Amino acid sequence: MELFHLYGVVGDLVVYEDKIVIIRKGRRAVKIYGMEEKREIPIRQIRGIKYRAWTPLVRGCLYFWVEGGAEGNVGLTGDMDNTVLFKQEGNEVAKKIKNYIEQRIIEEKNSAGDEFKKLKELKELLDAGIIEKNEFDEKKRQLLGLEKKVWKEF
């Protein structure tokens, strides 16, 4: 279910309960980013959010720091992959998104301890011979939010 929708300058940001989706479309997106795209980022991978309000001198901006990404300053053009630029009418929605994401980051950090406790319990079951290695690996992937990689032959 869609929680927030921020209509941006070059693309939109849609926030769901478990992910954000950055949608880049149109000629400006191709000119600035080199392509149209739809980027999905699970909220559990977001490590921080930077909000800059719109002013008459500068566009508003939301920038998401993600796991494994480089942290840096948002340029005036906002040409970083996880950046959404917006106009004045987006200020209020952007503030709500910032507050929601920050709250979710806190919740994710608090739940991480529970996941490792469950993982430790599973390891003890594996060591005791109660579950098989493949069962342990599957549960581990689920707890840590890792996707199983499937290679396709060409």
Coordinates of C-alpha atoms in Angstrom, one line a residue:
M1 CA 0.0 0.0 0.0
E2 CA 1.3 3.4 -1.0
L3 CA 2.0 5.6 2.1
F4 CA 3.5 8.7 0.4
H5 CA 4.0 10.0 -3.1
L6 CA 6.4 12.9 -3.7
Y7 CA 6.2 14.4 -7.2
G8 CA 9.7 15.3 -8.1
V9 CA 11.4 17.5 -10.7
V10 CA 12.9 14.7 -12.7
G11 CA 11.1 11.7 -11.1
D12 CA 8.8 10.6 -8.4
L13 CA 9.4 9.0 -5.0
V14 CA 6.8 6.5 -3.8
V15 CA 7.0 5.2 -0.2
Y16 CA 5.5 1.9 0.8
E17 CA 5.6 0.2 4.2
D18 CA 8.7 -1.9 3.4
K19 CA 10.4 0.0 0.5
I20 CA 10.9 3.2 -1.4
V21 CA 10.6 3.4 -5.2
I22 CA 12.4 6.2 -7.2
I23 CA 10.9 6.5 -10.6
R24 CA 12.8 8.5 -13.2
K25 CA 11.0 9.1 -16.5
G26 CA 11.0 11.5 -19.4
R27 CA 13.7 13.3 -21.5
R28 CA 15.1 15.2 -18.5
A29 CA 15.7 11.9 -16.7
V30 CA 17.6 10.5 -19.7
K31 CA 19.6 13.7 -20.1
I32 CA 20.6 13.9 -16.4
Y33 CA 20.7 10.2 -15.4
G34 CA 21.4 8.6 -18.8
M35 CA 18.2 6.5 -18.7
E36 CA 14.7 6.1 -17.4
E37 CA 14.5 3.8 -14.4
K38 CA 12.5 2.5 -11.5
R39 CA 14.8 1.9 -8.5
E40 CA 13.4 0.0 -5.6
I41 CA 15.2 0.2 -2.2
P42 CA 14.1 -1.9 0.8
I43 CA 13.7 0.3 3.9
R44 CA 15.9 -2.1 5.8
Q45 CA 18.9 -1.1 3.5
I46 CA 18.5 2.6 4.2
R47 CA 21.0 3.9 6.7
G48 CA 20.2 7.6 6.6
I49 CA 18.2 10.3 5.0
K50 CA 19.1 13.9 4.2
Y51 CA 16.4 16.5 3.7
R52 CA 16.8 19.9 2.3
A53 CA 13.7 22.2 2.1
W54 CA 12.8 24.0 -1.1
T55 CA 13.7 27.7 -1.1
P56 CA 13.4 30.3 -3.9
L57 CA 17.2 29.8 -4.5
V58 CA 17.5 26.0 -4.3
R59 CA 15.3 23.0 -5.1
G60 CA 14.2 20.7 -2.3
C61 CA 16.0 17.4 -2.0
L62 CA 15.7 14.0 -0.3
Y63 CA 18.8 11.9 -0.4
F64 CA 19.0 8.3 0.9
W65 CA 22.2 6.6 2.2
V66 CA 21.9 2.9 1.5
E67 CA 23.8 -0.1 2.7
G68 CA 27.0 -0.5 0.6
G69 CA 26.6 3.0 -0.9
A70 CA 28.9 5.9 -0.7
E71 CA 27.9 8.8 1.6
G72 CA 28.6 12.2 0.2
N73 CA 27.2 15.6 -0.4
V74 CA 24.3 16.1 -2.6
G75 CA 25.3 18.3 -5.6
L76 CA 23.3 21.2 -6.9
T77 CA 22.1 19.2 -9.8
G78 CA 21.1 16.3 -7.5
D79 CA 22.5 13.8 -9.9
M80 CA 23.1 11.1 -7.4
D81 CA 21.3 7.8 -7.8
N82 CA 19.3 7.9 -4.6
T83 CA 18.3 11.6 -4.7
V84 CA 14.9 13.1 -5.5
L85 CA 14.6 16.8 -6.2
F86 CA 11.2 18.6 -5.6
K87 CA 9.5 21.9 -5.9
Q88 CA 7.9 24.1 -3.2
E89 CA 4.7 22.1 -3.1
G90 CA 6.6 19.0 -2.2
N91 CA 8.1 20.4 1.1
E92 CA 5.4 19.0 3.4
V93 CA 5.3 15.5 1.9
A94 CA 9.1 15.4 1.9
K95 CA 9.2 16.3 5.7
K96 CA 6.7 13.5 6.4
I97 CA 8.7 11.0 4.3
K98 CA 11.9 12.0 6.2
N99 CA 10.2 11.5 9.6
Y100 CA 8.7 8.2 8.5
I101 CA 12.1 6.8 7.2
E102 CA 13.9 8.0 10.3
Q103 CA 11.4 6.2 12.5
R104 CA 11.7 3.0 10.4
I105 CA 15.5 3.2 10.6
I106 CA 15.2 3.2 14.4
E107 CA 12.8 0.3 14.3
E108 CA 15.1 -1.7 12.0
K109 CA 18.1 -1.1 14.3
N110 CA 16.0 -2.3 17.3
S111 CA 14.8 -5.4 15.6
A112 CA 18.3 -6.4 14.4
G113 CA 19.2 -7.8 17.8
D114 CA 16.2 -10.1 17.6
E115 CA 17.3 -11.5 14.2
F116 CA 20.7 -12.4 15.5
K117 CA 19.3 -14.0 18.6
K118 CA 17.1 -16.2 16.3
L119 CA 20.1 -16.9 14.1
K120 CA 22.1 -18.1 17.1
E121 CA 19.2 -20.4 18.2
L122 CA 19.1 -21.8 14.6
K123 CA 22.8 -22.5 14.7
E124 CA 22.4 -24.4 18.0
L125 CA 19.7 -26.5 16.4
L126 CA 22.0 -27.2 13.4
D127 CA 24.9 -28.1 15.7
A128 CA 22.6 -30.5 17.6
G129 CA 21.5 -32.2 14.4
I130 CA 17.9 -31.2 14.7
I131 CA 17.8 -29.3 11.4
E132 CA 19.7 -29.8 8.2
K133 CA 22.3 -27.4 6.7
N134 CA 20.0 -26.4 3.9
E135 CA 17.2 -25.6 6.3
F136 CA 19.6 -23.5 8.3
D137 CA 20.9 -21.6 5.2
E138 CA 17.3 -20.9 4.1
K139 CA 16.2 -19.5 7.4
K140 CA 19.4 -17.5 7.7
R141 CA 18.7 -15.9 4.3
Q142 CA 15.2 -15.0 5.4
L143 CA 16.3 -13.5 8.8
L144 CA 19.0 -11.4 7.2
G145 CA 16.9 -10.4 4.3
L146 CA 19.2 -11.8 1.7
E147 CA 18.0 -13.0 -1.6
K148 CA 19.0 -16.3 -3.0
K149 CA 21.0 -15.7 -6.1
V150 CA 20.0 -17.8 -9.1
W151 CA 22.3 -17.8 -12.1
K152 CA 20.7 -18.2 -15.5
E153 CA 22.6 -19.9 -18.3
F154 CA 22.8 -18.0 -21.6

